[in-house]
PDB file of C-alpha atoms in Angstrom:
ATOM      1  CA  GLU H  27     -29.144 -50.953  76.608  1.00 51.00           C
ATOM      2  CA  THR H  28     -28.766 -53.363  73.713  1.00 65.00           C
ATOM      3  CA  GLY H  29     -27.344 -52.321  70.380  1.00 89.00           C
ATOM      4  CA  VAL H  30     -28.688 -52.890  66.887  1.00 94.00           C
ATOM      5  CA  THR H  31     -28.710 -56.551  65.918  1.00 95.00           C
ATOM      6  CA  GLN H  32     -29.220 -58.143  62.512  1.00 97.00           C
ATOM      7  CA  SER H  33     -29.900 -61.653  61.329  1.00 96.00           C
ATOM      8  CA  PRO H  34     -28.730 -63.717  59.672  1.00 97.00           C
ATOM      9  CA  THR H  35     -25.030 -62.864  59.569  1.00 96.00           C
ATOM     10  CA  HIS H  36     -24.464 -64.446  56.183  1.00 96.00           C
ATOM     11  CA  LEU H  37     -26.824 -65.699  53.518  1.00 96.00           C
ATOM     12  CA  ILE H  38     -26.363 -67.362  50.143  1.00 98.00           C
ATOM     13  CA  LYS H  39     -29.189 -67.311  47.600  1.00 98.00           C
ATOM     14  CA  THR H  40     -29.548 -67.999  43.909  1.00 98.00           C
ATOM     15  CA  ARG H  41     -30.724 -65.577  41.255  1.00 98.00           C
ATOM     16  CA  GLY H  42     -34.501 -65.181  41.160  1.00 98.00           C
ATOM     17  CA  GLN H  43     -35.057 -66.187  44.774  1.00 98.00           C
ATOM     18  CA  GLN H  44     -36.488 -64.010  47.519  1.00 98.00           C
ATOM     19  CA  VAL H  45     -34.797 -63.078  50.797  1.00 98.00           C
ATOM     20  CA  THR H  46     -35.845 -61.540  54.120  1.00 98.00           C
ATOM     21  CA  LEU H  47     -33.350 -59.820  56.375  1.00 98.00           C
ATOM     22  CA  ARG H  48     -34.137 -58.812  59.953  1.00 98.00           C
ATOM     23  CA  CYS H  49     -33.111 -55.992  62.213  1.00 97.00           C
ATOM     24  CA  SER H  50     -33.735 -55.314  65.876  1.00 95.00           C
ATOM     25  CA  SER H  51     -33.450 -51.631  66.713  1.00 92.00           C
ATOM     26  CA  GLN H  52     -31.702 -50.146  69.692  1.00 86.00           C
ATOM     27  CA  SER H  53     -33.997 -49.792  72.686  1.00 84.00           C
ATOM     28  CA  GLY H  54     -36.194 -46.693  72.495  1.00 85.00           C
ATOM     29  CA  HIS H  55     -35.533 -46.005  68.819  1.00 89.00           C
ATOM     30  CA  ASN H  56     -38.578 -45.582  66.557  1.00 89.00           C
ATOM     31  CA  THR H  57     -36.786 -45.070  63.256  1.00 91.00           C
ATOM     32  CA  VAL H  58     -34.910 -47.603  61.168  1.00 94.00           C
ATOM     33  CA  SER H  59     -33.026 -47.037  57.931  1.00 95.00           C
ATOM     34  CA  TRP H  60     -31.682 -49.695  55.601  1.00 97.00           C
ATOM     35  CA  TYR H  61     -28.535 -49.377  53.524  1.00 97.00           C
ATOM     36  CA  GLN H  62     -26.834 -51.503  50.876  1.00 98.00           C
ATOM     37  CA  GLN H  63     -23.038 -51.561  50.950  1.00 96.00           C
ATOM     38  CA  ALA H  64     -21.386 -53.115  47.912  1.00 95.00           C
ATOM     39  CA  LEU H  65     -17.826 -54.335  48.320  1.00 92.00           C
ATOM     40  CA  GLY H  66     -15.404 -51.425  48.499  1.00 90.00           C
ATOM     41  CA  GLN H  67     -18.180 -48.819  48.403  1.00 93.00           C
ATOM     42  CA  GLY H  68     -19.985 -46.602  50.865  1.00 94.00           C
ATOM     43  CA  PRO H  69     -23.440 -47.543  52.109  1.00 96.00           C
ATOM     44  CA  GLN H  70     -26.357 -46.503  49.886  1.00 96.00           C
ATOM     45  CA  PHE H  71     -29.684 -45.522  51.419  1.00 95.00           C
ATOM     46  CA  ILE H  72     -32.497 -47.925  50.523  1.00 97.00           C
ATOM     47  CA  PHE H  73     -35.419 -46.684  52.622  1.00 95.00           C
ATOM     48  CA  GLN H  74     -36.456 -45.580  56.082  1.00 94.00           C
ATOM     49  CA  TYR H  75     -39.314 -46.528  58.381  1.00 93.00           C
ATOM     50  CA  TYR H  76     -40.659 -44.252  61.066  1.00 90.00           C
ATOM     51  CA  ARG H  77     -43.349 -45.567  63.423  1.00 89.00           C
ATOM     52  CA  GLU H  78     -44.231 -48.406  61.028  1.00 91.00           C
ATOM     53  CA  GLU H  79     -44.615 -46.177  57.950  1.00 92.00           C
ATOM     54  CA  GLU H  80     -42.178 -45.805  55.063  1.00 92.00           C
ATOM     55  CA  ASN H  81     -40.572 -42.383  55.385  1.00 90.00           C
ATOM     56  CA  GLY H  82     -38.419 -41.931  52.319  1.00 90.00           C
ATOM     57  CA  ARG H  83     -36.811 -44.144  49.752  1.00 93.00           C
ATOM     58  CA  GLY H  84     -33.573 -44.094  47.837  1.00 92.00           C
ATOM     59  CA  ASN H  85     -32.979 -45.089  44.232  1.00 93.00           C
ATOM     60  CA  PHE H  86     -33.931 -48.748  44.590  1.00 96.00           C
ATOM     61  CA  PRO H  87     -36.571 -50.678  42.605  1.00 96.00           C
ATOM     62  CA  PRO H  88     -39.889 -51.811  44.131  1.00 96.00           C
ATOM     63  CA  ARG H  89     -38.620 -55.371  44.545  1.00 97.00           C
ATOM     64  CA  PHE H  90     -36.881 -53.958  47.621  1.00 98.00           C
ATOM     65  CA  SER H  91     -39.554 -53.633  50.283  1.00 97.00           C
ATOM     66  CA  GLY H  92     -39.687 -53.386  54.017  1.00 96.00           C
ATOM     67  CA  LEU H  93     -41.721 -53.576  57.170  1.00 96.00           C
ATOM     68  CA  GLN H  94     -41.450 -52.116  60.625  1.00 95.00           C
ATOM     69  CA  PHE H  95     -43.282 -53.757  63.504  1.00 93.00           C
ATOM     70  CA  PRO H  96     -44.890 -52.238  66.618  1.00 90.00           C
ATOM     71  CA  ASN H  97     -41.796 -53.141  68.638  1.00 87.00           C
ATOM     72  CA  TYR H  98     -39.802 -51.187  66.006  1.00 85.00           C
ATOM     73  CA  SER H  99     -37.965 -54.237  64.710  1.00 92.00           C
ATOM     74  CA  SER H 100     -37.772 -54.287  60.941  1.00 96.00           C
ATOM     75  CA  GLU H 101     -37.484 -56.477  57.867  1.00 97.00           C
ATOM     76  CA  LEU H 102     -35.976 -55.905  54.457  1.00 98.00           C
ATOM     77  CA  ASN H 103     -37.392 -58.082  51.682  1.00 98.00           C
ATOM     78  CA  VAL H 104     -35.818 -58.440  48.280  1.00 98.00           C
ATOM     79  CA  ASN H 105     -37.673 -60.288  45.507  1.00 97.00           C
ATOM     80  CA  ALA H 106     -36.320 -61.674  42.257  1.00 98.00           C
ATOM     81  CA  LEU H 107     -32.730 -61.523  43.408  1.00 98.00           C
ATOM     82  CA  GLU H 108     -30.098 -60.399  40.918  1.00 98.00           C
ATOM     83  CA  LEU H 109     -26.346 -60.974  41.007  1.00 97.00           C
ATOM     84  CA  ASP H 110     -25.803 -57.251  41.694  1.00 97.00           C
ATOM     85  CA  ASP H 111     -27.800 -57.565  44.907  1.00 98.00           C
ATOM     86  CA  SER H 112     -24.775 -59.253  46.477  1.00 98.00           C
ATOM     87  CA  ALA H 113     -23.725 -56.830  49.219  1.00 97.00           C
ATOM     88  CA  LEU H 114     -23.631 -56.113  52.934  1.00 97.00           C
ATOM     89  CA  TYR H 115     -27.041 -54.929  54.093  1.00 98.00           C
ATOM     90  CA  LEU H 116     -26.973 -52.598  57.061  1.00 97.00           C
ATOM     91  CA  CYS H 117     -29.756 -51.335  59.216  1.00 96.00           C
ATOM     92  CA  ALA H 118     -29.439 -48.286  61.410  1.00 95.00           C
ATOM     93  CA  SER H 119     -31.772 -47.109  64.131  1.00 93.00           C
ATOM     94  CA  SER H 120     -32.231 -43.651  65.585  1.00 89.00           C
ATOM     95  CA  LEU H 121     -34.428 -41.801  68.042  1.00 86.00           C
ATOM     96  CA  GLY H 122     -36.279 -39.866  65.361  1.00 75.00           C
ATOM     97  CA  ALA H 123     -36.611 -39.188  61.652  1.00 69.00           C
ATOM     98  CA  HIS H 124     -36.867 -35.441  61.401  1.00 69.00           C
ATOM     99  CA  SER H 125     -33.591 -34.110  62.651  1.00 74.00           C
ATOM    100  CA  SER H 126     -30.500 -34.643  60.556  1.00 72.00           C
ATOM    101  CA  THR H 127     -28.404 -34.694  63.724  1.00 77.00           C
ATOM    102  CA  ASP H 128     -30.119 -37.800  65.141  1.00 79.00           C
ATOM    103  CA  THR H 129     -27.271 -40.287  65.437  1.00 85.00           C
ATOM    104  CA  GLN H 130     -27.619 -43.417  63.339  1.00 89.00           C
ATOM    105  CA  TYR H 131     -26.588 -46.562  65.194  1.00 92.00           C
ATOM    106  CA  PHE H 132     -25.652 -49.271  62.728  1.00 94.00           C
ATOM    107  CA  GLY H 133     -25.900 -53.000  63.122  1.00 95.00           C
ATOM    108  CA  PRO H 134     -23.113 -55.352  61.978  1.00 95.00           C
ATOM    109  CA  GLY H 135     -24.924 -56.124  58.739  1.00 96.00           C
ATOM    110  CA  THR H 136     -26.027 -59.188  56.804  1.00 97.00           C
ATOM    111  CA  ARG H 137     -23.704 -60.364  54.041  1.00 97.00           C
ATOM    112  CA  LEU H 138     -25.859 -61.532  51.115  1.00 98.00           C
ATOM    113  CA  THR H 139     -24.318 -63.482  48.266  1.00 98.00           C
ATOM    114  CA  VAL H 140     -26.391 -64.132  45.157  1.00 98.00           C
ATOM    115  CA  LEU H 141     -25.147 -66.929  42.894  1.00 97.00           C
TER     116      LEU H 141
ATOM    117  CA  GLN F 220     -25.838 -40.201  41.387  1.00 54.00           C
ATOM    118  CA  GLN F 221     -22.802 -39.551  43.535  1.00 58.00           C
ATOM    119  CA  GLN F 222     -23.243 -36.413  45.609  1.00 89.00           C
ATOM    120  CA  VAL F 223     -20.370 -36.917  48.046  1.00 94.00           C
ATOM    121  CA  LYS F 224     -16.897 -37.640  46.701  1.00 95.00           C
ATOM    122  CA  GLN F 225     -14.170 -38.917  49.003  1.00 97.00           C
ATOM    123  CA  SER F 226     -10.418 -39.212  48.583  1.00 97.00           C
ATOM    124  CA  PRO F 227      -8.038 -40.903  48.821  1.00 97.00           C
ATOM    125  CA  GLN F 228      -9.359 -44.428  48.362  1.00 97.00           C
ATOM    126  CA  SER F 229      -6.578 -45.789  50.560  1.00 97.00           C
ATOM    127  CA  LEU F 230      -4.021 -44.242  52.885  1.00 97.00           C
ATOM    128  CA  ILE F 231      -0.934 -45.578  54.632  1.00 98.00           C
ATOM    129  CA  VAL F 232       0.448 -43.553  57.544  1.00 98.00           C
ATOM    130  CA  GLN F 233       3.213 -44.185  60.021  1.00 98.00           C
ATOM    131  CA  LYS F 234       2.361 -44.378  63.708  1.00 97.00           C
ATOM    132  CA  GLY F 235       2.323 -40.871  65.151  1.00 97.00           C
ATOM    133  CA  GLY F 236       1.663 -39.242  61.800  1.00 97.00           C
ATOM    134  CA  ILE F 237      -1.326 -37.231  60.606  1.00 98.00           C
ATOM    135  CA  SER F 238      -4.006 -38.888  58.490  1.00 98.00           C
ATOM    136  CA  ILE F 239      -6.033 -36.595  56.251  1.00 98.00           C
ATOM    137  CA  ILE F 240      -9.159 -37.634  54.356  1.00 98.00           C
ATOM    138  CA  ASN F 241     -11.031 -35.251  52.102  1.00 98.00           C
ATOM    139  CA  CYS F 242     -14.624 -35.016  50.949  1.00 98.00           C
ATOM    140  CA  ALA F 243     -16.514 -32.747  48.595  1.00 97.00           C
ATOM    141  CA  TYR F 244     -20.230 -32.448  48.130  1.00 94.00           C
ATOM    142  CA  GLU F 245     -22.330 -31.209  45.279  1.00 89.00           C
ATOM    143  CA  ASN F 246     -24.929 -28.497  45.225  1.00 68.00           C
ATOM    144  CA  THR F 247     -27.540 -30.041  47.518  1.00 68.00           C
ATOM    145  CA  ALA F 248     -29.126 -28.879  50.766  1.00 84.00           C
ATOM    146  CA  PHE F 249     -27.155 -30.771  53.379  1.00 89.00           C
ATOM    147  CA  ASP F 250     -27.073 -29.587  56.954  1.00 86.00           C
ATOM    148  CA  TYR F 251     -25.103 -32.225  58.815  1.00 90.00           C
ATOM    149  CA  PHE F 252     -21.814 -33.899  57.967  1.00 94.00           C
ATOM    150  CA  PRO F 253     -20.852 -36.968  60.026  1.00 94.00           C
ATOM    151  CA  TRP F 254     -17.810 -39.168  59.712  1.00 97.00           C
ATOM    152  CA  TYR F 255     -18.121 -42.884  60.324  1.00 97.00           C
ATOM    153  CA  GLN F 256     -15.467 -45.461  61.181  1.00 97.00           C
ATOM    154  CA  GLN F 257     -15.928 -49.068  60.114  1.00 96.00           C
ATOM    155  CA  PHE F 258     -13.856 -52.037  61.230  1.00 95.00           C
ATOM    156  CA  PRO F 259     -13.953 -55.342  59.307  1.00 91.00           C
ATOM    157  CA  GLY F 260     -17.072 -57.328  60.142  1.00 88.00           C
ATOM    158  CA  LYS F 261     -18.706 -54.400  61.910  1.00 90.00           C
ATOM    159  CA  GLY F 262     -21.214 -51.748  60.985  1.00 92.00           C
ATOM    160  CA  PRO F 263     -20.165 -48.110  60.675  1.00 95.00           C
ATOM    161  CA  ALA F 264     -19.935 -46.176  63.951  1.00 95.00           C
ATOM    162  CA  LEU F 265     -20.233 -42.412  64.310  1.00 94.00           C
ATOM    163  CA  LEU F 266     -16.838 -40.846  64.922  1.00 96.00           C
ATOM    164  CA  ILE F 267     -17.406 -37.099  64.794  1.00 95.00           C
ATOM    165  CA  ALA F 268     -19.822 -34.739  63.036  1.00 94.00           C
ATOM    166  CA  ILE F 269     -20.154 -31.082  62.122  1.00 94.00           C
ATOM    167  CA  ARG F 270     -22.856 -28.573  61.141  1.00 91.00           C
ATOM    168  CA  PRO F 271     -22.130 -26.239  58.185  1.00 89.00           C
ATOM    169  CA  ASP F 272     -22.228 -23.118  60.365  1.00 90.00           C
ATOM    170  CA  VAL F 273     -19.011 -24.271  62.077  1.00 92.00           C
ATOM    171  CA  SER F 274     -15.600 -24.241  60.356  1.00 94.00           C
ATOM    172  CA  GLU F 275     -13.830 -26.687  62.651  1.00 96.00           C
ATOM    173  CA  LYS F 276     -14.676 -29.253  65.294  1.00 96.00           C
ATOM    174  CA  LYS F 277     -12.184 -31.156  67.404  1.00 96.00           C
ATOM    175  CA  GLU F 278     -12.734 -34.215  69.556  1.00 96.00           C
ATOM    176  CA  GLY F 279      -9.562 -35.667  70.990  1.00 96.00           C
ATOM    177  CA  ARG F 280      -7.244 -36.629  68.138  1.00 97.00           C
ATOM    178  CA  PHE F 281      -9.976 -36.181  65.515  1.00 97.00           C
ATOM    179  CA  THR F 282     -10.699 -32.850  63.812  1.00 97.00           C
ATOM    180  CA  ILE F 283     -13.156 -31.932  61.076  1.00 97.00           C
ATOM    181  CA  SER F 284     -12.384 -28.891  58.942  1.00 96.00           C
ATOM    182  CA  PHE F 285     -15.318 -27.500  56.975  1.00 95.00           C
ATOM    183  CA  ASN F 286     -15.203 -25.079  54.036  1.00 93.00           C
ATOM    184  CA  LYS F 287     -18.783 -24.162  53.156  1.00 91.00           C
ATOM    185  CA  SER F 288     -17.945 -21.953  50.164  1.00 90.00           C
ATOM    186  CA  ALA F 289     -15.825 -24.684  48.566  1.00 93.00           C
ATOM    187  CA  LYS F 290     -18.301 -27.415  49.564  1.00 93.00           C
ATOM    188  CA  GLN F 291     -15.441 -29.408  51.060  1.00 96.00           C
ATOM    189  CA  PHE F 292     -14.731 -30.963  54.423  1.00 97.00           C
ATOM    190  CA  SER F 293     -11.926 -33.098  55.761  1.00 98.00           C
ATOM    191  CA  LEU F 294     -11.032 -35.372  58.649  1.00 98.00           C
ATOM    192  CA  HIS F 295      -7.663 -35.047  60.341  1.00 98.00           C
ATOM    193  CA  ILE F 296      -6.437 -37.788  62.664  1.00 98.00           C
ATOM    194  CA  MET F 297      -3.546 -36.552  64.745  1.00 98.00           C
ATOM    195  CA  ASP F 298      -0.970 -38.914  66.267  1.00 98.00           C
ATOM    196  CA  SER F 299      -2.382 -41.801  64.233  1.00 98.00           C
ATOM    197  CA  GLN F 300      -2.272 -45.194  65.963  1.00 97.00           C
ATOM    198  CA  PRO F 301      -2.402 -48.761  64.608  1.00 97.00           C
ATOM    199  CA  GLY F 302      -5.812 -49.076  66.301  1.00 97.00           C
ATOM    200  CA  ASP F 303      -7.090 -46.336  63.971  1.00 97.00           C
ATOM    201  CA  SER F 304      -6.654 -48.710  61.026  1.00 98.00           C
ATOM    202  CA  ALA F 305     -10.161 -48.965  59.589  1.00 97.00           C
ATOM    203  CA  THR F 306     -12.303 -47.683  56.741  1.00 97.00           C
ATOM    204  CA  TYR F 307     -13.550 -44.122  57.139  1.00 98.00           C
ATOM    205  CA  PHE F 308     -16.632 -42.720  55.462  1.00 97.00           C
ATOM    206  CA  CYS F 309     -17.729 -39.150  55.197  1.00 97.00           C
ATOM    207  CA  ALA F 310     -21.449 -38.581  54.854  1.00 95.00           C
ATOM    208  CA  ALA F 311     -23.970 -35.819  54.384  1.00 93.00           C
ATOM    209  CA  SER F 312     -27.497 -35.592  55.693  1.00 89.00           C
ATOM    210  CA  PRO F 313     -30.145 -33.705  53.708  1.00 85.00           C
ATOM    211  CA  TYR F 314     -31.833 -30.865  55.556  1.00 82.00           C
ATOM    212  CA  ASN F 315     -34.353 -32.170  58.109  1.00 72.00           C
ATOM    213  CA  GLN F 316     -34.185 -35.719  56.729  1.00 72.00           C
ATOM    214  CA  GLY F 317     -32.680 -37.623  59.588  1.00 68.00           C
ATOM    215  CA  GLY F 318     -31.259 -41.003  58.727  1.00 72.00           C
ATOM    216  CA  LYS F 319     -31.065 -40.596  54.975  1.00 86.00           C
ATOM    217  CA  LEU F 320     -27.323 -40.331  54.837  1.00 91.00           C
ATOM    218  CA  ILE F 321     -25.403 -39.995  51.603  1.00 93.00           C
ATOM    219  CA  PHE F 322     -22.002 -41.605  52.021  1.00 95.00           C
ATOM    220  CA  GLY F 323     -18.698 -41.119  50.287  1.00 96.00           C
ATOM    221  CA  GLN F 324     -16.892 -44.097  48.765  1.00 96.00           C
ATOM    222  CA  GLY F 325     -14.710 -44.693  51.817  1.00 97.00           C
ATOM    223  CA  THR F 326     -11.001 -44.483  52.662  1.00 98.00           C
ATOM    224  CA  GLU F 327      -9.132 -47.522  53.899  1.00 98.00           C
ATOM    225  CA  LEU F 328      -6.595 -46.278  56.447  1.00 98.00           C
ATOM    226  CA  SER F 329      -3.636 -48.389  57.500  1.00 98.00           C
ATOM    227  CA  VAL F 330      -1.402 -47.088  60.289  1.00 98.00           C
ATOM    228  CA  LYS F 331       1.974 -48.821  60.342  1.00 97.00           C
ATOM    229  CA  PRO F 332       3.774 -49.364  63.673  1.00 93.00           C
TER     230      PRO F 332
END
């Protein structure tokens, strides 16, 4: 059983650019959630995808968007990057989206730096 | 909008001592309270979790104490070891909304030999 993987590990972009981050879910998991973790802070929920449909969104603007593919891998897209978007972006997969006790398995994250 | 507050921000404990991290949540319908452990360069990993109908849960050296009326819960690490040095996050999961965790700010624990 493989764990959650994310790519790339690190990324440097300039303000105004667009970025795509990728996540491969743990085998058998149909739900993926994305989080933003600023330095020294706890992760903040961005949005969740369940069976290729968005299933809830946190307090993030529309320039944060996502996709989930039939194999349950996922992408996070951020347009018009701002300096405050610099953070560690984490994805987490789970077996389902409707039970709060479904364990979230986190990937190692992508460190995004916006200059 | 911060709904889960965690303290202290950092903690230094001697090997063999007890580490205690506290969290408080605001008036929201949460029904699951996990604790996550994060090492540098890694994603958070589930350590232990509790439902609000239980006042205490113990797994090895790790214990969660839960006070529903006070809306507070805490993590106790007994016989703390240098390998426990990591950042710990409490979290809360809204009722029937799996995966939409609300995290505390984190506590950086350092266990000195």
